[in-house]
Amino acid sequence: MTILTPPTGRPHNGRTARRLLGTLVVAGALAGMAARAGAEQGVSLFKIITVRDEIVVGVGPQDAAALGGSDVTAVGRALKGGGELTIWQYVVRKAPDGELEQAPARRISIIGNDSLRVEPYATPLRVIAPK
């Protein structure tokens, strides 16, 4: 294995290279776990923003089938085309194990409006699928 000399002219030491490799491995593992967690739960979260307020909603597998997808475009089209969308509102709550989680609170109806915006919503919290 050849250790390259950085542009500063000082040689790399093995410890720096190992630290960098370790950091990359940990980052990759965390990214993989996050992707698996989102895929396992099957719920896509979105923020609905109006002139007055904003809420977080979730599209589960059943809702996605009715909408024709679980991306921001499908939600926007459903609101634009149908004018109304019944969907789960999500809130942050404390789980029985003490950790915070995004959980479905209630079914709500959103009425399409010209001053409405839909954005994907990312959360570091565990997302609970509706029952």
Backbone as a chain_set.jsonl record, in Angstrom:
{"seq": "MTILTPPTGRPHNGRTARRLLGTLVVAGALAGMAARAGAEQGVSLFKIITVRDEIVVGVGPQDAAALGGSDVTAVGRALKGGGELTIWQYVVRKAPDGELEQAPARRISIIGNDSLRVEPYATPLRVIAPK", "coords": {"N": [[0.848, -1.169, 0.0], [0.606, 2.163, -0.887], [1.339, 5.212, 0.571], [0.104, 8.32, 0.038], [1.432, 11.582, -0.473], [0.164, 14.542, 0.855], [-0.944, 17.753, -0.543], [0.281, 19.615, 1.112], [2.858, 18.876, 1.552], [3.676, 17.494, 3.711], [4.088, 14.188, 4.9], [1.495, 11.665, 5.002], [0.41, 10.127, 7.982], [-0.066, 6.808, 9.125], [-2.078, 6.645, 11.018], [-3.843, 8.782, 10.567], [-4.943, 8.095, 8.095], [-6.203, 5.69, 8.797], [-8.071, 6.667, 10.616], [-9.665, 8.269, 8.964], [-10.666, 6.304, 7.231], [-12.098, 4.767, 9.09], [-14.032, 6.627, 9.891], [-15.438, 6.942, 7.475], [-16.485, 4.355, 7.163], [-18.198, 4.147, 9.409], [-19.989, 6.266, 8.818], [-21.126, 5.298, 6.443], [-22.387, 2.996, 7.403], [-24.292, 4.101, 9.161], [-25.857, 5.582, 7.341], [-26.888, 3.505, 5.812], [-28.411, 2.165, 7.754], [-30.345, 4.106, 8.312], [-31.65, 4.283, 5.836], [-32.669, 1.681, 5.632], [-34.403, 1.698, 7.847], [-36.335, 3.606, 7.078], [-37.359, 2.301, 4.822], [-38.38, -0.049, 5.918], [-40.505, 0.885, 7.446], [-42.199, 2.06, 5.611], [-43.546, 4.498, 5.358], [-43.964, 7.674, 4.062], [-43.057, 10.931, 4.837], [-44.428, 14.239, 4.765], [-44.413, 17.806, 4.625], [-47.014, 19.999, 4.879], [-47.609, 23.153, 3.844], [-49.193, 26.151, 4.456], [-50.601, 29.463, 4.128], [-51.364, 30.101, 6.68], [-50.46, 28.054, 8.519], [-48.411, 25.123, 9.217], [-48.216, 21.6, 8.762], [-47.306, 18.197, 9.512], [-47.6, 15.36, 7.564], [-48.302, 11.904, 6.831], [-47.763, 9.398, 4.359], [-48.774, 6.284, 3.987], [-48.435, 2.803, 2.902], [-51.071, 2.019, 2.028], [-52.338, 4.482, 1.556], [-50.616, 5.448, -0.408], [-51.131, 3.738, -2.535], [-53.716, 4.558, -3.206], [-53.203, 7.171, -3.964], [-51.524, 6.906, -6.097], [-48.817, 6.832, -5.802], [-45.985, 7.567, -3.603], [-44.657, 9.944, -3.388], [-43.737, 13.468, -3.399], [-44.863, 14.599, -5.662], [-47.089, 12.974, -6.247], [-48.737, 13.503, -4.039], [-49.157, 16.264, -4.376], [-50.46, 16.265, -6.89], [-52.792, 14.856, -6.216], [-54.045, 16.667, -4.509], [-54.364, 18.861, -6.214], [-55.833, 17.77, -8.378], [-58.08, 16.36, -7.221], [-58.845, 18.098, -5.277], [-59.243, 17.613, -2.61], [-57.888, 15.794, 0.133], [-57.625, 13.033, 2.195], [-55.757, 12.118, 4.898], [-53.095, 10.894, 7.092], [-52.224, 12.802, 9.931], [-49.132, 13.575, 11.381], [-47.362, 13.582, 14.48], [-44.894, 14.485, 16.957], [-44.068, 12.319, 19.553], [-43.543, 10.786, 22.792], [-42.24, 7.609, 23.031], [-43.061, 4.388, 24.552], [-40.589, 3.365, 25.366], [-39.204, 5.613, 26.012], [-37.929, 7.053, 24.014], [-38.126, 9.603, 21.468], [-40.556, 9.805, 18.843], [-42.002, 9.915, 15.518], [-45.38, 9.875, 15.084], [-48.597, 8.678, 13.967], [-51.378, 10.8, 14.468], [-54.05, 11.553, 13.924], [-56.644, 11.178, 11.436], [-56.888, 13.476, 8.841], [-58.468, 15.937, 6.75], [-57.391, 17.533, 3.902], [-57.844, 20.418, 2.103], [-57.432, 21.394, -1.175], [-55.598, 24.305, -2.217], [-54.642, 27.399, -3.676], [-52.562, 28.644, -2.368], [-50.979, 26.703, -1.18], [-48.368, 24.529, -0.219], [-46.383, 21.637, -0.74], [-43.911, 19.714, 0.749], [-41.194, 17.372, 0.912], [-40.5, 15.712, 4.011], [-38.0, 15.278, 6.281], [-36.93, 13.339, 9.031], [-35.072, 12.674, 11.992], [-36.109, 10.937, 13.735], [-37.712, 7.875, 14.809], [-40.214, 6.519, 12.726], [-43.576, 5.803, 12.986], [-45.823, 3.518, 11.641], [-49.244, 3.9, 10.56], [-51.999, 2.164, 12.055]], "CA": [[0.0, 0.0, 0.0], [1.381, 3.389, -1.001], [0.754, 6.353, 1.264], [0.321, 9.505, -0.791], [1.793, 12.815, 0.211], [-0.824, 15.582, 0.568], [-0.388, 18.959, -1.156], [1.03, 20.416, 2.083], [4.237, 18.428, 1.53], [3.937, 16.626, 4.858], [3.579, 12.842, 4.614], [0.404, 11.121, 5.812], [0.781, 9.024, 8.855], [-1.051, 5.729, 9.023], [-3.174, 6.872, 11.95], [-4.792, 9.678, 9.903], [-5.631, 7.311, 7.064], [-7.106, 4.747, 9.477], [-9.163, 7.444, 11.205], [-10.529, 8.64, 7.855], [-11.35, 5.083, 6.798], [-13.059, 4.434, 10.138], [-15.134, 7.583, 9.797], [-16.224, 6.612, 6.285], [-17.211, 3.105, 7.428], [-19.29, 4.463, 10.33], [-20.973, 7.069, 8.094], [-21.832, 4.406, 5.525], [-23.27, 2.121, 8.177], [-25.426, 4.898, 9.63], [-26.712, 5.888, 6.194], [-27.58, 2.269, 5.47], [-29.427, 1.898, 8.774], [-31.43, 5.074, 8.12], [-32.398, 3.896, 4.639], [-33.432, 0.473, 5.963], [-35.476, 2.057, 8.771], [-37.39, 4.233, 6.289], [-37.95, 1.305, 3.938], [-39.142, -0.995, 6.722], [-41.722, 1.489, 7.931], [-43.065, 2.271, 4.471], [-44.293, 5.745, 5.483], [-43.275, 8.869, 3.578], [-43.559, 12.114, 5.527], [-44.461, 15.483, 4.008], [-44.865, 18.989, 5.335], [-47.999, 20.781, 4.139], [-47.406, 24.532, 4.285], [-50.178, 27.105, 3.961], [-50.363, 30.827, 4.582], [-51.645, 30.176, 8.121], [-49.721, 27.122, 9.368], [-47.812, 23.968, 8.552], [-48.403, 20.338, 9.472], [-46.593, 17.049, 8.958], [-48.506, 14.265, 7.24], [-47.633, 10.692, 6.379], [-48.401, 8.574, 3.333], [-48.437, 4.88, 4.16], [-48.631, 1.994, 1.694], [-52.459, 2.051, 1.549], [-52.577, 5.817, 0.991], [-49.811, 5.562, -1.629], [-51.85, 3.036, -3.598], [-54.841, 5.399, -3.605], [-52.681, 8.393, -4.584], [-50.733, 6.599, -7.279], [-47.405, 7.004, -5.471], [-45.733, 8.088, -2.261], [-43.718, 11.057, -3.479], [-44.343, 14.79, -3.297], [-45.65, 14.842, -6.879], [-48.372, 12.277, -6.105], [-49.545, 14.249, -3.069], [-49.549, 17.513, -5.033], [-51.464, 15.972, -7.934], [-54.051, 14.484, -5.562], [-54.677, 17.902, -4.025], [-54.733, 19.7, -7.363], [-56.858, 17.102, -9.185], [-59.29, 16.054, -6.474], [-59.214, 19.223, -4.437], [-59.3, 17.218, -1.208], [-57.089, 14.617, 0.433], [-57.714, 12.566, 3.57], [-54.43, 11.566, 5.145], [-52.712, 10.892, 8.505], [-51.377, 13.86, 10.477], [-48.1, 13.016, 12.249], [-46.848, 14.434, 15.551], [-43.81, 13.902, 17.749], [-44.502, 11.87, 20.876], [-42.57, 9.972, 23.501], [-42.585, 6.187, 22.966], [-42.965, 3.712, 25.851], [-39.189, 3.164, 25.748], [-38.632, 6.906, 26.356], [-37.402, 7.723, 22.825], [-39.085, 10.373, 20.685], [-40.913, 9.193, 17.562], [-43.063, 10.524, 14.71], [-46.477, 8.917, 15.141], [-49.866, 9.187, 13.442], [-52.244, 11.319, 15.525], [-55.453, 11.523, 13.497], [-56.892, 11.359, 10.007], [-57.352, 14.827, 8.558], [-58.798, 16.216, 5.356], [-56.736, 18.739, 3.409], [-58.537, 20.949, 0.937], [-56.478, 22.059, -2.059], [-55.647, 25.755, -2.206], [-53.557, 27.952, -4.486], [-51.448, 29.053, -1.511], [-50.566, 25.504, -0.462], [-47.108, 23.958, -0.692], [-46.076, 20.308, -0.203], [-42.478, 19.443, 0.725], [-40.776, 16.166, 1.63], [-40.109, 16.015, 5.383], [-37.045, 14.308, 6.819], [-36.852, 13.354, 10.478], [-34.139, 11.694, 12.542], [-36.85, 10.102, 14.676], [-38.373, 6.649, 14.325], [-41.533, 6.82, 12.172], [-44.515, 4.726, 13.282], [-46.854, 3.358, 10.6], [-50.612, 3.857, 11.094], [-52.574, 0.814, 12.192]], "C": [[0.892, 1.229, 0.0], [0.649, 4.505, -0.283], [1.123, 7.598, 0.479], [0.673, 10.703, 0.068], [0.775, 13.886, -0.152], [-0.159, 16.819, -0.013], [0.438, 19.808, -0.179], [2.493, 20.017, 2.109], [4.589, 17.552, 2.713], [3.373, 15.241, 4.571], [2.406, 12.491, 5.541], [1.005, 10.165, 6.817], [-0.341, 8.001, 8.787], [-2.267, 5.956, 9.892], [-4.24, 7.766, 11.312], [-5.602, 8.919, 8.855], [-6.613, 6.336, 7.7], [-8.299, 5.479, 10.07], [-10.165, 7.834, 10.119], [-11.33, 7.431, 7.374], [-12.418, 4.683, 7.813], [-14.276, 5.345, 10.098], [-16.032, 7.275, 8.612], [-17.049, 5.349, 6.497], [-18.401, 3.37, 8.338], [-20.377, 5.27, 9.62], [-21.782, 6.212, 7.131], [-22.806, 3.499, 6.251], [-24.493, 2.881, 8.672], [-26.384, 5.242, 8.498], [-27.518, 4.656, 5.782], [-28.686, 1.941, 6.461], [-30.611, 2.839, 8.605], [-32.285, 4.697, 6.918], [-33.249, 2.652, 4.907], [-34.601, 0.799, 6.87], [-36.635, 2.693, 8.013], [-38.101, 3.228, 5.405], [-38.814, 0.319, 4.717], [-40.488, -0.402, 7.12], [-42.698, 1.795, 6.807], [-43.903, 3.531, 4.538], [-43.421, 6.882, 4.981], [-43.897, 10.076, 4.255], [-43.44, 13.347, 4.637], [-44.895, 16.612, 4.924], [-45.806, 19.731, 4.395], [-47.93, 22.195, 4.707], [-48.463, 25.417, 3.629], [-49.794, 28.496, 4.458], [-50.476, 30.893, 6.11], [-50.785, 29.27, 8.983], [-49.038, 26.042, 8.538], [-48.012, 22.74, 9.423], [-47.573, 19.267, 8.782], [-47.612, 15.94, 8.759], [-47.695, 13.073, 6.748], [-48.451, 9.944, 5.357], [-47.892, 7.16, 3.517], [-48.698, 4.105, 2.884], [-50.052, 2.034, 1.138], [-52.79, 3.397, 0.91], [-51.833, 5.977, -0.332], [-50.509, 4.876, -2.8], [-53.013, 3.881, -4.11], [-54.377, 6.663, -4.344], [-51.959, 8.139, -5.897], [-49.244, 6.819, -7.06], [-47.237, 7.575, -4.08], [-44.691, 9.202, -2.288], [-44.483, 12.381, -3.454], [-45.218, 15.11, -4.512], [-47.025, 14.191, -6.773], [-49.289, 13.017, -5.134], [-50.037, 15.557, -3.693], [-50.614, 17.311, -6.086], [-52.813, 15.625, -7.325], [-54.784, 15.726, -5.055], [-55.154, 18.785, -5.166], [-55.903, 19.083, -8.136], [-58.17, 16.895, -8.451], [-59.756, 17.197, -5.602], [-59.22, 18.907, -2.954], [-58.53, 15.924, -1.018], [-57.25, 14.265, 1.904], [-56.474, 11.742, 3.847], [-54.139, 11.622, 6.648], [-51.867, 12.113, 8.851], [-50.413, 13.203, 11.461], [-47.627, 14.053, 13.256], [-45.689, 13.719, 16.235], [-44.384, 13.527, 19.108], [-43.388, 11.05, 21.514], [-43.07, 8.526, 23.498], [-42.504, 5.571, 24.37], [-41.524, 3.484, 26.318], [-38.479, 4.478, 26.067], [-38.062, 7.685, 25.183], [-38.516, 8.52, 22.149], [-39.334, 9.67, 19.355], [-41.954, 10.038, 16.858], [-44.173, 9.494, 14.646], [-47.747, 9.521, 14.558], [-50.766, 9.618, 14.595], [-53.716, 11.177, 15.156], [-55.528, 11.612, 11.977], [-57.435, 12.776, 9.821], [-57.675, 14.941, 7.078], [-58.154, 17.546, 4.99], [-57.456, 19.164, 2.142], [-57.524, 21.735, 0.112], [-56.697, 23.558, -2.112], [-54.485, 26.25, -3.057], [-52.345, 28.345, -3.65], [-50.977, 27.901, -0.626], [-49.28, 24.976, -1.072], [-46.885, 22.625, -0.001], [-44.583, 20.08, -0.354], [-42.204, 18.09, 1.377], [-40.281, 16.569, 3.017], [-39.203, 14.904, 5.894], [-36.998, 14.45, 8.336], [-35.819, 12.334, 10.947], [-34.837, 10.704, 13.474], [-37.4, 8.85, 14.002], [-39.777, 7.04, 13.873], [-42.42, 5.591, 12.352], [-45.581, 4.692, 12.174], [-48.236, 3.347, 11.242], [-51.127, 2.425, 11.127], [-53.937, 0.733, 11.596]], "O": [[1.827, 1.325, 0.796], [-0.542, 4.716, -0.512], [2.3, 7.896, 0.278], [0.242, 10.802, 1.217], [0.535, 14.128, -1.335], [1.067, 16.929, 0.017], [1.224, 20.646, -0.62], [3.31, 20.764, 2.648], [5.654, 16.936, 2.743], [2.267, 15.136, 4.04], [2.329, 12.943, 6.684], [1.988, 9.479, 6.535], [-1.464, 8.341, 8.415], [-3.367, 5.517, 9.556], [-5.431, 7.523, 11.503], [-6.816, 9.096, 8.755], [-7.729, 6.168, 7.208], [-9.42, 4.971, 10.033], [-11.375, 7.74, 10.326], [-12.534, 7.531, 7.139], [-13.524, 4.301, 7.431], [-15.41, 4.891, 10.252], [-17.255, 7.34, 8.728], [-18.196, 5.281, 6.055], [-19.498, 2.876, 8.079], [-21.563, 4.992, 9.798], [-22.996, 6.383, 7.019], [-23.916, 3.26, 5.778], [-25.609, 2.365, 8.612], [-27.6, 5.197, 8.683], [-28.696, 4.764, 5.444], [-29.766, 1.495, 6.072], [-31.76, 2.418, 8.739], [-33.511, 4.783, 6.976], [-34.398, 2.57, 4.472], [-35.686, 0.243, 6.697], [-37.794, 2.364, 8.267], [-39.321, 3.293, 5.253], [-39.864, -0.102, 4.233], [-41.498, -1.105, 7.13], [-43.909, 1.789, 7.028], [-44.902, 3.626, 3.825], [-42.281, 7.041, 5.416], [-45.117, 10.235, 4.254], [-42.492, 13.488, 3.864], [-45.647, 16.404, 5.877], [-45.446, 20.051, 3.262], [-48.161, 22.41, 5.897], [-48.609, 25.43, 2.407], [-48.776, 28.667, 5.129], [-49.759, 31.659, 6.754], [-50.404, 29.668, 10.084], [-49.089, 26.058, 7.308], [-47.984, 22.817, 10.651], [-47.188, 19.409, 7.621], [-48.385, 15.618, 9.661], [-46.554, 13.216, 6.308], [-49.675, 9.859, 5.462], [-46.729, 6.864, 3.241], [-49.134, 4.681, 1.887], [-50.237, 2.077, -0.078], [-53.435, 3.457, -0.137], [-52.359, 6.573, -1.273], [-50.48, 5.376, -3.925], [-53.27, 3.918, -5.313], [-55.068, 7.159, -5.235], [-51.802, 9.047, -6.713], [-48.49, 6.976, -8.02], [-48.201, 8.011, -3.45], [-43.936, 9.381, -1.332], [-45.713, 12.404, -3.484], [-46.212, 15.825, -4.385], [-48.024, 14.793, -7.169], [-50.487, 13.141, -5.385], [-51.207, 15.912, -3.549], [-51.565, 18.088, -6.173], [-53.855, 16.037, -7.834], [-56.007, 15.817, -5.164], [-56.226, 19.387, -5.09], [-56.847, 19.781, -8.503], [-59.24, 17.206, -8.973], [-60.926, 17.262, -5.226], [-59.205, 19.816, -2.124], [-58.519, 15.061, -1.896], [-57.034, 15.114, 2.769], [-56.173, 10.789, 3.128], [-54.84, 12.305, 7.393], [-50.905, 12.425, 8.148], [-50.819, 12.376, 12.277], [-47.504, 15.237, 12.943], [-45.527, 12.506, 16.106], [-45.094, 14.313, 19.735], [-42.419, 10.671, 20.856], [-44.196, 8.255, 23.915], [-41.935, 6.178, 25.277], [-41.263, 3.417, 27.519], [-37.284, 4.474, 26.361], [-37.739, 8.863, 25.331], [-39.692, 8.168, 22.24], [-38.442, 9.023, 18.808], [-42.699, 10.784, 17.494], [-43.951, 8.365, 14.207], [-47.957, 10.731, 14.641], [-50.906, 8.896, 15.583], [-54.529, 10.737, 15.969], [-54.59, 12.065, 11.322], [-58.324, 13.215, 10.551], [-57.212, 14.144, 6.262], [-58.343, 18.553, 5.673], [-57.651, 18.366, 1.224], [-56.843, 22.623, 0.625], [-57.832, 24.033, -2.058], [-53.453, 25.584, -3.145], [-51.225, 28.377, -4.159], [-50.62, 28.104, 0.535], [-49.117, 24.974, -2.292], [-47.164, 22.489, 1.19], [-44.037, 20.23, -1.447], [-42.915, 17.702, 2.304], [-39.708, 17.646, 3.183], [-39.593, 13.737, 5.935], [-37.022, 15.564, 8.859], [-35.703, 11.253, 10.369], [-34.222, 9.747, 13.944], [-37.532, 8.789, 12.779], [-40.458, 7.806, 14.555], [-42.07, 4.488, 11.932], [-46.159, 5.721, 11.824], [-48.393, 2.841, 12.353], [-50.728, 1.588, 10.317], [-54.562, -0.328, 11.625]]}, "num_chains": 1, "name": "protein.A"}
